Tab-separated table of C-alpha atoms and ligand atoms in Angstrom:
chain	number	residue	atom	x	y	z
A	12	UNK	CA	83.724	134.872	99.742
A	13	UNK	CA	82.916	131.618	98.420
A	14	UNK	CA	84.036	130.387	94.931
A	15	UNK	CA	82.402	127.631	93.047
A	16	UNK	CA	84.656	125.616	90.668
A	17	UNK	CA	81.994	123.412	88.163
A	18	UNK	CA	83.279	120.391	86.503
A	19	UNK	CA	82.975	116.617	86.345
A	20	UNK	CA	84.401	116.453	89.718
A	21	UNK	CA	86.543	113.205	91.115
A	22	UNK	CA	87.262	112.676	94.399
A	23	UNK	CA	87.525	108.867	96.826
A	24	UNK	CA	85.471	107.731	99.112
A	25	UNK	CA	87.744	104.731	100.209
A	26	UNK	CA	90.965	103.294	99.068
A	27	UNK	CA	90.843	103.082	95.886
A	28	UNK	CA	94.072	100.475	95.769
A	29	UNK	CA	92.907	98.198	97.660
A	30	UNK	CA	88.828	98.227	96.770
A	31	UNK	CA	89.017	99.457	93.495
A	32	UNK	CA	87.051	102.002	91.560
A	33	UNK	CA	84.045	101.595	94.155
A	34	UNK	CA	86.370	103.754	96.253
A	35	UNK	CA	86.271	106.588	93.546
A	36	UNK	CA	82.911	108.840	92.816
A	37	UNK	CA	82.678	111.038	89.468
A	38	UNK	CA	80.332	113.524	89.767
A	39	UNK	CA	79.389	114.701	85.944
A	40	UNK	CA	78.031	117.840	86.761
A	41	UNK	CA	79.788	118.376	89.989
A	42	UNK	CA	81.153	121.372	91.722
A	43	UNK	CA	83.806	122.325	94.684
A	44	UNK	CA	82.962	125.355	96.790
A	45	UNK	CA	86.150	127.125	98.220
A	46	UNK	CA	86.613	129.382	101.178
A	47	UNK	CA	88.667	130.786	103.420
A	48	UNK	CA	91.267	128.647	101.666
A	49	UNK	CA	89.344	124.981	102.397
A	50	UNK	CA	86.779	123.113	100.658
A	51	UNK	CA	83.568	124.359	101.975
A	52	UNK	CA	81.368	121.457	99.868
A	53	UNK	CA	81.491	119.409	97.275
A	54	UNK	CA	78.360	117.658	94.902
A	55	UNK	CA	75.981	118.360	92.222
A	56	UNK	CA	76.098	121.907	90.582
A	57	UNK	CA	72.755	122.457	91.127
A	58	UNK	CA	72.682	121.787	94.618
A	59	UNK	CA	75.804	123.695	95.370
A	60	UNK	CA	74.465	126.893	93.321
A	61	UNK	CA	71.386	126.935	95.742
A	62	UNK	CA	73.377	126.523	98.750
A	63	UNK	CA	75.494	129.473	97.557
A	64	UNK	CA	73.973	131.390	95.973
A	65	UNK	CA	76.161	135.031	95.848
A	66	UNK	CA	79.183	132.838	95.206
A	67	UNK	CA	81.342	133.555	92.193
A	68	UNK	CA	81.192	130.473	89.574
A	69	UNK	CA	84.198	129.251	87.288
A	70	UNK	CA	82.709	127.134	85.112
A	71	UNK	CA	85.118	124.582	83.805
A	72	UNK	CA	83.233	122.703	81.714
A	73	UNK	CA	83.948	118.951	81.069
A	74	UNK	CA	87.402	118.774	82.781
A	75	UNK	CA	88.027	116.718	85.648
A	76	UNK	CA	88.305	118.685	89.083
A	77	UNK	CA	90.835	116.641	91.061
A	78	UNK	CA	93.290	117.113	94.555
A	79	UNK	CA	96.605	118.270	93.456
A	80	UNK	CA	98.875	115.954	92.557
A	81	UNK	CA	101.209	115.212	95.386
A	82	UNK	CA	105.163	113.463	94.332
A	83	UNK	CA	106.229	111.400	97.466
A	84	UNK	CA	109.718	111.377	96.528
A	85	UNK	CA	111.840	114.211	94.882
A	86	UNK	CA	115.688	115.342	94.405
A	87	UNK	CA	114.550	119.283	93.547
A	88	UNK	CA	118.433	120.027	93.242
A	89	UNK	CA	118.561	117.579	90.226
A	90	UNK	CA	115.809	119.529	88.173
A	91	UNK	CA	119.141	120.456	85.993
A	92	UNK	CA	120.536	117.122	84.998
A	93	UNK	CA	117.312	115.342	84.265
A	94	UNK	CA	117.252	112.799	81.108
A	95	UNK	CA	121.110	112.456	82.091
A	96	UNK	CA	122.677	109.445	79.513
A	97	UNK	CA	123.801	105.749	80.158
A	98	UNK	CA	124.220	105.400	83.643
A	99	UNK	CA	123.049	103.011	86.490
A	100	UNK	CA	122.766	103.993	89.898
A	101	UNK	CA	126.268	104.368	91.372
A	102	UNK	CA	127.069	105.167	88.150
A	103	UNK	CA	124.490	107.744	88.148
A	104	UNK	CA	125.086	109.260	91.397
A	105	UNK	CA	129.382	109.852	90.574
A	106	UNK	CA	128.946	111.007	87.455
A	107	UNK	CA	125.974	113.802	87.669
A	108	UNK	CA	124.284	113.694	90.533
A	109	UNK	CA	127.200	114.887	92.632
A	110	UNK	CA	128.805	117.205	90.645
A	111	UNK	CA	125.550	119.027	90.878
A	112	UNK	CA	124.305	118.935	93.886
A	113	UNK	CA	128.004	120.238	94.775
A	114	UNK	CA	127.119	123.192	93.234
A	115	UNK	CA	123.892	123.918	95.846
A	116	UNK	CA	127.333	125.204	98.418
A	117	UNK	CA	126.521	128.732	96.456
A	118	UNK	CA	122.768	130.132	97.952
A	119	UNK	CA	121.810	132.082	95.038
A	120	UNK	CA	122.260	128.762	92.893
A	121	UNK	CA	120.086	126.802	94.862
A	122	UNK	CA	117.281	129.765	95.077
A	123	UNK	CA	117.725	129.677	91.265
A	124	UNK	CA	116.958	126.098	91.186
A	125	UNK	CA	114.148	126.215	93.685
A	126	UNK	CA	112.353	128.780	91.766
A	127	UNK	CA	112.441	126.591	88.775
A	128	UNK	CA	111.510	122.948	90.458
A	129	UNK	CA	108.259	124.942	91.711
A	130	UNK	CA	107.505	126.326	88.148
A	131	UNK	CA	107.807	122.976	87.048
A	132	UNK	CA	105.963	121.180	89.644
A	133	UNK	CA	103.192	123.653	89.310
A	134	UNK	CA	102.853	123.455	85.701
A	135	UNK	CA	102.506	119.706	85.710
A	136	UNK	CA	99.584	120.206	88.232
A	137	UNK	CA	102.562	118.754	91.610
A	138	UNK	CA	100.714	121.058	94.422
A	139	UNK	CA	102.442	118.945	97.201
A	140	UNK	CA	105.657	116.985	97.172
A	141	UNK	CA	108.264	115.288	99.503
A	142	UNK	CA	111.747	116.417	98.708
A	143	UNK	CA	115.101	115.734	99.312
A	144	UNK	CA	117.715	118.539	99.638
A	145	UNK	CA	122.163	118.128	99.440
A	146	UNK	CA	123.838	118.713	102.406
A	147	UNK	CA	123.735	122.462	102.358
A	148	UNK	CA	121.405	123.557	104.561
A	149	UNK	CA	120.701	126.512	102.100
A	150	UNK	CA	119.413	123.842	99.385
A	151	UNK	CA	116.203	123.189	102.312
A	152	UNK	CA	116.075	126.963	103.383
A	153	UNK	CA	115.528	128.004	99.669
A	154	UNK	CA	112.849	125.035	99.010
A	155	UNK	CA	110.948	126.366	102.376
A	156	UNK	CA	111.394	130.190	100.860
A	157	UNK	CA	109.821	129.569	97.941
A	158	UNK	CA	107.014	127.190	99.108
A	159	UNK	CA	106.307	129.364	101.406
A	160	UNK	CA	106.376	132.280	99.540
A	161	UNK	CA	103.834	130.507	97.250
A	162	UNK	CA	101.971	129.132	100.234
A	163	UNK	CA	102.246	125.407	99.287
A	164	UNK	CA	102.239	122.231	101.606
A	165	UNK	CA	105.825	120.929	101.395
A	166	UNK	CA	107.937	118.496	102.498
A	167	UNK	CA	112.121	118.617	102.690
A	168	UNK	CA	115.224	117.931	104.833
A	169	UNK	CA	118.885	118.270	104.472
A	170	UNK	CA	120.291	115.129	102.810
A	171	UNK	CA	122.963	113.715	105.199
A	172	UNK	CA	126.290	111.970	104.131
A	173	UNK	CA	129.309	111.475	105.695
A	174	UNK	CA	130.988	108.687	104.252
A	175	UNK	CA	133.814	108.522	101.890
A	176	UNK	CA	131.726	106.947	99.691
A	177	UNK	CA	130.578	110.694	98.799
A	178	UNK	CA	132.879	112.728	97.446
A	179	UNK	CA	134.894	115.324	99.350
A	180	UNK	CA	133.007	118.442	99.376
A	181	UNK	CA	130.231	116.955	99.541
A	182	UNK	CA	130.221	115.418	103.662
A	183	UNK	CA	129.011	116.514	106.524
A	184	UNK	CA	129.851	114.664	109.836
A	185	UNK	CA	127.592	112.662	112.236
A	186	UNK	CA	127.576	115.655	114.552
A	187	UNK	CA	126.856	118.603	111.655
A	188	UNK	CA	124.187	116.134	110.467
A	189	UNK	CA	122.497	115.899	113.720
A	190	UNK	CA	123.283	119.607	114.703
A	191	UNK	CA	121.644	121.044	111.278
A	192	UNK	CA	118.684	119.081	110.831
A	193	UNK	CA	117.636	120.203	114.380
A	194	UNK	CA	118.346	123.357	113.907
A	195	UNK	CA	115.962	123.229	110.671
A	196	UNK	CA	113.774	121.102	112.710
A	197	UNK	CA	113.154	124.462	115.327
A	198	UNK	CA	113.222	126.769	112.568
A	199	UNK	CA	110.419	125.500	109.455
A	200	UNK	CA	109.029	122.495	111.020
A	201	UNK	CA	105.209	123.249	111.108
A	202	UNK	CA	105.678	126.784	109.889
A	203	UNK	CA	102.574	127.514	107.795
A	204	UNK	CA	102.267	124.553	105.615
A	205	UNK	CA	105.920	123.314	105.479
A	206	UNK	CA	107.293	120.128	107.343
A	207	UNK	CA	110.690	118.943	107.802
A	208	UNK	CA	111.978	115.457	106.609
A	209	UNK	CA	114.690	113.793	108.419
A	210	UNK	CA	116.895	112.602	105.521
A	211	UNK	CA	120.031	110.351	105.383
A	212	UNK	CA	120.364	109.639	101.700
A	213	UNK	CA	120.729	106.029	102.012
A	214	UNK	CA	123.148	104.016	104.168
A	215	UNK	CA	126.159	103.689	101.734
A	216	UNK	CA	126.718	107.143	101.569
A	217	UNK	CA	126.152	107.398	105.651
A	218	UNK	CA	128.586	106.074	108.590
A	219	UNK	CA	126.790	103.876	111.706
A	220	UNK	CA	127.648	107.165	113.240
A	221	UNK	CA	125.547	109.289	111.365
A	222	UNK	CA	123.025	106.744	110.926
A	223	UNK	CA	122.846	106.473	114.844
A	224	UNK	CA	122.493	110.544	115.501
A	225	UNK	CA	119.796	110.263	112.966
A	226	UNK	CA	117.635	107.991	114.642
A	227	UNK	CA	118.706	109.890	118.345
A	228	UNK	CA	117.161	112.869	116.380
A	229	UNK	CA	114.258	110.911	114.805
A	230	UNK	CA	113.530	109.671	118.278
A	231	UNK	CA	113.316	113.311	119.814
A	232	UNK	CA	111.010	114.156	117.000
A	233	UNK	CA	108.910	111.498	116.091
A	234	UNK	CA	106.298	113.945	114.667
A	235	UNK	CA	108.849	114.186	111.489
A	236	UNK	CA	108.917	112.151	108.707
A	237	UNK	CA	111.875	109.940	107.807
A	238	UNK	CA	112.936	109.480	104.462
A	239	UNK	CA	115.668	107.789	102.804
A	240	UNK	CA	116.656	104.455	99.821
A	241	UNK	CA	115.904	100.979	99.588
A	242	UNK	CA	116.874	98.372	97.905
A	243	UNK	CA	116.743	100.448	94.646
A	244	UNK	CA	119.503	98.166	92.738
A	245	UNK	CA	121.247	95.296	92.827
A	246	UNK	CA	124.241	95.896	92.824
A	247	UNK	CA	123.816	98.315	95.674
A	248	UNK	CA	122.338	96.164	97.648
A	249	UNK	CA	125.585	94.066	97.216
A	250	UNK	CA	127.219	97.099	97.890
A	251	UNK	CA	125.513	97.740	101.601
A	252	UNK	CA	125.986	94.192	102.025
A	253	UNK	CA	129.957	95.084	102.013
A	254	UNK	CA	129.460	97.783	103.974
A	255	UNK	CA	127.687	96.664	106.903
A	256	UNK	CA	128.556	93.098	107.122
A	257	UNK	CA	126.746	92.537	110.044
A	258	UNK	CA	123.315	93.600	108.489
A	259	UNK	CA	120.430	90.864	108.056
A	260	UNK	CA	119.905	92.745	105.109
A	261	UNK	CA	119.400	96.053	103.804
A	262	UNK	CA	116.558	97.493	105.675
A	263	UNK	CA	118.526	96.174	108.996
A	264	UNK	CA	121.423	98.805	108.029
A	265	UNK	CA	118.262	101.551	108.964
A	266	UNK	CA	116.384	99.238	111.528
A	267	UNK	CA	119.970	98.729	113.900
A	268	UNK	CA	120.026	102.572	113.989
A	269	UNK	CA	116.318	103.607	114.601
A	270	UNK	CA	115.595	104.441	111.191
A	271	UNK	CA	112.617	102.248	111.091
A	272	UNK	CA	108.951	103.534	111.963
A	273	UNK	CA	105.678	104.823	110.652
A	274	UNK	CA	107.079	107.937	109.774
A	275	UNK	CA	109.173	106.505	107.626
A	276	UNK	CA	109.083	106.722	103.614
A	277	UNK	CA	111.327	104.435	101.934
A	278	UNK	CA	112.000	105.180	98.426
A	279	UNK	CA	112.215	102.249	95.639
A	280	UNK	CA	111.562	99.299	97.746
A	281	UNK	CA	112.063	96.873	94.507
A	282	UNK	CA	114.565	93.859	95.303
A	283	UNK	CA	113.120	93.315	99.206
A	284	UNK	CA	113.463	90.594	100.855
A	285	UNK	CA	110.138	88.811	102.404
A	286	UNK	CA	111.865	89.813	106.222
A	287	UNK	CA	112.266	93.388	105.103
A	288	UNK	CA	108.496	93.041	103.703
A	289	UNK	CA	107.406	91.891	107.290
A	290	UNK	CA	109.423	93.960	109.221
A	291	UNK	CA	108.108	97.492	107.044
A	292	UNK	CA	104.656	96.071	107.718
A	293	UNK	CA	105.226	95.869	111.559
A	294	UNK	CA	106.460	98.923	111.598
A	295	UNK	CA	103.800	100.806	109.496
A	296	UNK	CA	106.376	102.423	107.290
A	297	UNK	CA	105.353	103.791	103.986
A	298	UNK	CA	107.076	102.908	100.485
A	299	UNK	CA	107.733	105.585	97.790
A	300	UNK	CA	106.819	104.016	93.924
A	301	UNK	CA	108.967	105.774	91.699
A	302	UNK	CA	108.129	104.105	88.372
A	303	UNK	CA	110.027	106.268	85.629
A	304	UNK	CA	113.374	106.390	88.069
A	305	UNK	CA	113.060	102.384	88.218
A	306	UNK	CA	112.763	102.068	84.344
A	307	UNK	CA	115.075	104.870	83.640
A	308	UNK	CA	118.237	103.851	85.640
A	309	UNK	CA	117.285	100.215	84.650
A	310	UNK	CA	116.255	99.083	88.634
A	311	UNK	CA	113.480	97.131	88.106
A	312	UNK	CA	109.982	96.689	88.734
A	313	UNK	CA	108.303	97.750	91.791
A	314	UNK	CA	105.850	94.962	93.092
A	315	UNK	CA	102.848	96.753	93.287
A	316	UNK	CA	100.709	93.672	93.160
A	317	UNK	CA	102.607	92.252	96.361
A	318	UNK	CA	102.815	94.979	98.840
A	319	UNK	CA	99.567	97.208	98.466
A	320	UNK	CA	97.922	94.303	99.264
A	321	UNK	CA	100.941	93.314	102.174
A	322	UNK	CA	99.125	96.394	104.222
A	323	UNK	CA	101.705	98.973	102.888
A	324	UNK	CA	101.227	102.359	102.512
A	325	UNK	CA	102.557	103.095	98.862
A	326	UNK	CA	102.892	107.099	97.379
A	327	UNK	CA	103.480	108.049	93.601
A	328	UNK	CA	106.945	109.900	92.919
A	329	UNK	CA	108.639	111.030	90.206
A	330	UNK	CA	112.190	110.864	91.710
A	331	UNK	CA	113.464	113.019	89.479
A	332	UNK	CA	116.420	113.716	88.412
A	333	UNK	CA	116.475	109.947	88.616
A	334	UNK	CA	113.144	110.180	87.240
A	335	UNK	CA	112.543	111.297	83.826
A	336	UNK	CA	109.364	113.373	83.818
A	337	UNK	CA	108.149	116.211	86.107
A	338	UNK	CA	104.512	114.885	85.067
A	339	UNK	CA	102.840	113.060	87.797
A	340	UNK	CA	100.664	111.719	84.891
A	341	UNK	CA	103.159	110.466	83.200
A	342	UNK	CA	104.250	108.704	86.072
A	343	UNK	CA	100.901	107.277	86.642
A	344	UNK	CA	101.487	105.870	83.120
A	345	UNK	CA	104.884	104.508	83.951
A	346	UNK	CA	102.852	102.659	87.155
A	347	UNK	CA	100.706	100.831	84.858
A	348	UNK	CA	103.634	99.764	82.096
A	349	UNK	CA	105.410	98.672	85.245
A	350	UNK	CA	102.554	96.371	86.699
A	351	UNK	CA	102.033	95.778	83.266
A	352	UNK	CA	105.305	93.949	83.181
A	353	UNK	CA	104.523	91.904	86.239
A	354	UNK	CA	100.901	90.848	84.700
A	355	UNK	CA	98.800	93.647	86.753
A	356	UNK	CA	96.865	96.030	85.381
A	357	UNK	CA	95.690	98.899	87.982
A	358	UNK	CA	92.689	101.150	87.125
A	359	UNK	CA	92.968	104.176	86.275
A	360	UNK	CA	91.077	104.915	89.644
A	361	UNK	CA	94.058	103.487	91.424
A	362	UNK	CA	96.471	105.380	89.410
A	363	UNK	CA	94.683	108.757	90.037
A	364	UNK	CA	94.540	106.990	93.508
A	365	UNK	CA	98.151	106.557	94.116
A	366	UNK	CA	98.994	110.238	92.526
A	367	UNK	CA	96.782	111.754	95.089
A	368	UNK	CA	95.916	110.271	98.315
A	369	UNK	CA	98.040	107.486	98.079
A	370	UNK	CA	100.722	110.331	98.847
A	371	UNK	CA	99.076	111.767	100.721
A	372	UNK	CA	98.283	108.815	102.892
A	373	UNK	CA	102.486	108.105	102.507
A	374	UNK	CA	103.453	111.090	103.580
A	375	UNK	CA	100.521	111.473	106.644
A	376	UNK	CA	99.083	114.657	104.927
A	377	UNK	CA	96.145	112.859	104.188
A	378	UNK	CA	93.814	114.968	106.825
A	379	UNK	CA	94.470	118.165	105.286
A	380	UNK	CA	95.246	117.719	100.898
A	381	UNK	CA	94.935	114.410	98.215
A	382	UNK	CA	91.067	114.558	98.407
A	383	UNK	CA	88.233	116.603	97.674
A	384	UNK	CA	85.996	116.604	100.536
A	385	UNK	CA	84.493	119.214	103.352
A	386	UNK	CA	87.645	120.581	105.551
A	387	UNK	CA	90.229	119.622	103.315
A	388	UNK	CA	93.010	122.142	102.116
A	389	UNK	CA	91.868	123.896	98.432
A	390	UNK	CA	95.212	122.453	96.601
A	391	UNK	CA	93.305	121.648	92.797
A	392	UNK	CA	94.218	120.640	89.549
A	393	UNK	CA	91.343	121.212	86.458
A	394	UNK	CA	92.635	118.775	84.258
A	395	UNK	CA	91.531	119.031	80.337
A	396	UNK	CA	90.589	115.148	79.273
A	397	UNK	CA	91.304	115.798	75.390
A	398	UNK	CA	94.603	118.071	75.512
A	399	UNK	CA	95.885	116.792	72.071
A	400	UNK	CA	94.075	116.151	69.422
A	401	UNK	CA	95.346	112.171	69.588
A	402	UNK	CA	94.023	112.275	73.571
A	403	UNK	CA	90.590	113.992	72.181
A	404	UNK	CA	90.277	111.406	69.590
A	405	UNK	CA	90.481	108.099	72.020
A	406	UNK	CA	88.755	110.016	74.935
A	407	UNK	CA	85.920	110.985	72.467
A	408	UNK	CA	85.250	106.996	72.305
A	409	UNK	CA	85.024	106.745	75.526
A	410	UNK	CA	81.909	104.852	77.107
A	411	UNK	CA	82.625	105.561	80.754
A	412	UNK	CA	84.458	108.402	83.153
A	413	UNK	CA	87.555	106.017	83.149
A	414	UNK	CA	87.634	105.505	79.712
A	415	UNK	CA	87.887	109.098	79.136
A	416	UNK	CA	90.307	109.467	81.261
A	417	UNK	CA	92.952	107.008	80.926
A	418	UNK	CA	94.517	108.610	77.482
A	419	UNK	CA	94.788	111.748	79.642
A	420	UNK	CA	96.752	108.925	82.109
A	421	UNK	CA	98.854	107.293	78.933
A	422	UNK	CA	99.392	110.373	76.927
A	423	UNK	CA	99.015	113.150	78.826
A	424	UNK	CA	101.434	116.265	79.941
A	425	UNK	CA	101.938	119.316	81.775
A	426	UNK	CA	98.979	120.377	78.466
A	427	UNK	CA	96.644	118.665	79.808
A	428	UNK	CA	96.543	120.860	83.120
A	429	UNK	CA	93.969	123.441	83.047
A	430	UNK	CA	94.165	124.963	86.149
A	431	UNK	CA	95.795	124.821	89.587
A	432	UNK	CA	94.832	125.903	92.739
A	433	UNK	CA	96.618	126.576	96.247
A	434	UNK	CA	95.044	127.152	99.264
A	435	UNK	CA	91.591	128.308	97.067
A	436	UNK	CA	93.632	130.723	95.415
A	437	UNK	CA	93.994	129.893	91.566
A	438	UNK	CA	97.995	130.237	90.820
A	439	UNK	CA	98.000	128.990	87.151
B	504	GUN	N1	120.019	106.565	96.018
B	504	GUN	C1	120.761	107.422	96.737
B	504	GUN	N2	120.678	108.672	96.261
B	504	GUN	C2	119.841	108.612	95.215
B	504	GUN	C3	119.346	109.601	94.307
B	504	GUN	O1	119.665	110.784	94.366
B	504	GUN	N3	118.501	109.154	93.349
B	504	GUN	C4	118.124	107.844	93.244
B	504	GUN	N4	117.279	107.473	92.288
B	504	GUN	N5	118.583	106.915	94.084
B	504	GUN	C5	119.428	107.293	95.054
B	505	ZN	ZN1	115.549	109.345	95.323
């Protein structure tokens, strides 16, 4: 059966960072026909109701019909200590990250949690996302469960560390790294729509060891991703410095051991150096922005202006619990203050850009979800452009599509999300 979804429909014919709103097409009137899961078409109402014409019609008025959001970079096991007080990074990680993701060693704790990131990330429209686990391999069996069990594309590994640097309790070994993550790798890799993520955290909390039977593993699976830190702060980039003294610099500390590729999403990415710019670019790695994680652990400002057009590929993430909102709109928000800072504005097309198939494109899902277009995976958000009465006032002003919708951008929240769909099934 097909389903027709009517709406002002957006959707990108190009990339939308680099060529601007050219890249991005509105359609007023538009409409999405789903089946069997996929996109079957997308254009004009009209021409869509005459091409189906037994298909049953949601009409959704003036909201926007987009791709699901998709969040390149997540810590699902800190869903429970976001908006955490007064820390930086190291800080951060000692004094709440740990302690909780210690707690993921009980199974029924981490289903708990898993149920609850999903809620979240549906309700704020997230209908992909790129996660990180702890080191229990039971924290990335119940992500997969519950993804699964609500048929979602997702992304997750087991987060490595065995350094004293970590905490006892919460260390693996080189060999339990290696031996788990393959394990996970035969057992959910390319099941349905899930896909394991090679994942040492970053390499101060990881031995050469480890790092080295992570990039053996990487390169007997080259079809996974790789994801892991970089150059977040500055003092822990004084920190790797210290311990890898041999390192050209912090990117080297991953490069020495394998851990650089095209597979590869590096989350942060602010304080690089111009070799680790050139060396990501020859490589074809991808970079994670994580814009409310950067302002709200004090890191600094991602360089948006210098590396999209450098030839990287650069995906939206909330980072959260380092992050402080669920809301991939409100991180698109945080984007712009960011650049702001730096003396770029980005469109709003290139916001809604970044959210979408800029992860997408990050995370090398962009063949099957981040777009609306014939073939494509049925993962949807209807998003409602005047949510609030103060959005509904500014929107109301609006003399173009991207006037209307940046308040939704600025102001917006998990209100603002009408609808979501996965696989053509509506789920909220
Ligand atoms: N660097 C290493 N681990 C983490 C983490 O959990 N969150 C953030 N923001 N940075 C990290
Ligand atoms: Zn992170």
């Amino acid at each position: 059966m097909v389903e027709l979804l009517l709406g002002q429909v957006l959707r990108f014919t190009g990339d939308a960072l680099a060529e601007g709103p050219g890249a991005a097409q509105v359609i007023p009137g538009g409409a999405v026909a789903i089946e069997g899961g996929k996109i079957a078409a997308v254009g004009p109402a009209a021409d869509l109701r005459a091409r189906f014409p037994q298909a049953k019609v949601s009409d959704c008025g003036r909201a926007l019909i987009s791709a699901g959001f998709i969040d390149a970079h997540v810590h699902y096991p800190q869903t429970a200590i976001i908006a955490s007080w007064g820390k930086r990074l190291i800080d951060w990680l000692d004094s709440y990250t740990f302690p909780e993701e210690m707690r993921f060693s009980d199974p029924a704790y981490a289903q708990m949690i898993a149920r609850r990131y999903f809620d979240l990330a549906l309700a704020h429209g997230t209908t992909s996302m790129c996660s990180y686990g702890t080191i229990h391999p039971t924290s990335v069996t119940a992500f997969f469960a519950e993804a699964e069990r609500r048929g979602m594309r997702a992304m997750a590994g087991k987060t490595c560390m065995d350094r004293d640097t970590a905490p006892a309790g919460l260390r693996d070994t080189a060999r339990d790294a290696y031996d788990q993550s393959a394990a996970m790798i035969a057992d959910w890799h390319g099941r349905g729509r899930l896909s394991y993520v090679i994942t040492p955290r970053f390499s101060p909390t990881s031995t050469p060891e480890q790092l080295e039977a992570l990039g053996a593993l990487w390169a007997e699976h080259p079809e996974c991703l790789m994801q892991t830190h970089l150059s977040e702060q500055v003092d822990e980039i004084a920190w790797v410095k210290s311990l890898y003294p041999r390192a050209r610099d912090y990117l080297d500390t991953y490069e020495a051991f394998g851990l650089l590729g095209e597979n590869g999403i590096y989350g942060h990415a602010i304080h690089l150096e111009p070799r680790e710019i050139v060396r990501l670019r020859e490589a074809g790695a991808a970079l994670a922005h994580c814009p409310t994680s950067n302002t709200f652990i004090g890191s600094g400002l991602f360089d948006m202006a210098g590396l999209g057009p450098a030839g990287l590929r650069i995906g939206l993430a909330t980072d959260t619990g380092g992050g402080s909102s669920f809301s991939m709109l409100r991180t698109m928000a945080a984007a712009y203050e960011v650049a702001q800072l730096r003396h770029h504005a980005l469109h709003p097309a290139q916001l809604w850009w970044l959210a979408t198939q800029g992860s997408a494109r990050a995370l090398k899902i962009a063949d099957k979800v981040g777009n609306i277009a014939p073939g494509m995976e049925a993962d949807l958000v209807v998003i409602d452009l005047a949510s609030t009465p103060l959005i509904a006032q500014r929107s109301e002003r609006a003399e173009d599509i991207w006037e209307a919708i940046f308040p939704t951008i600025m102001m917006g929240d998990d209100r603002a999300v009408a609808q979501v769909w996965i696989g053509g099934r509506r789920v909220r």
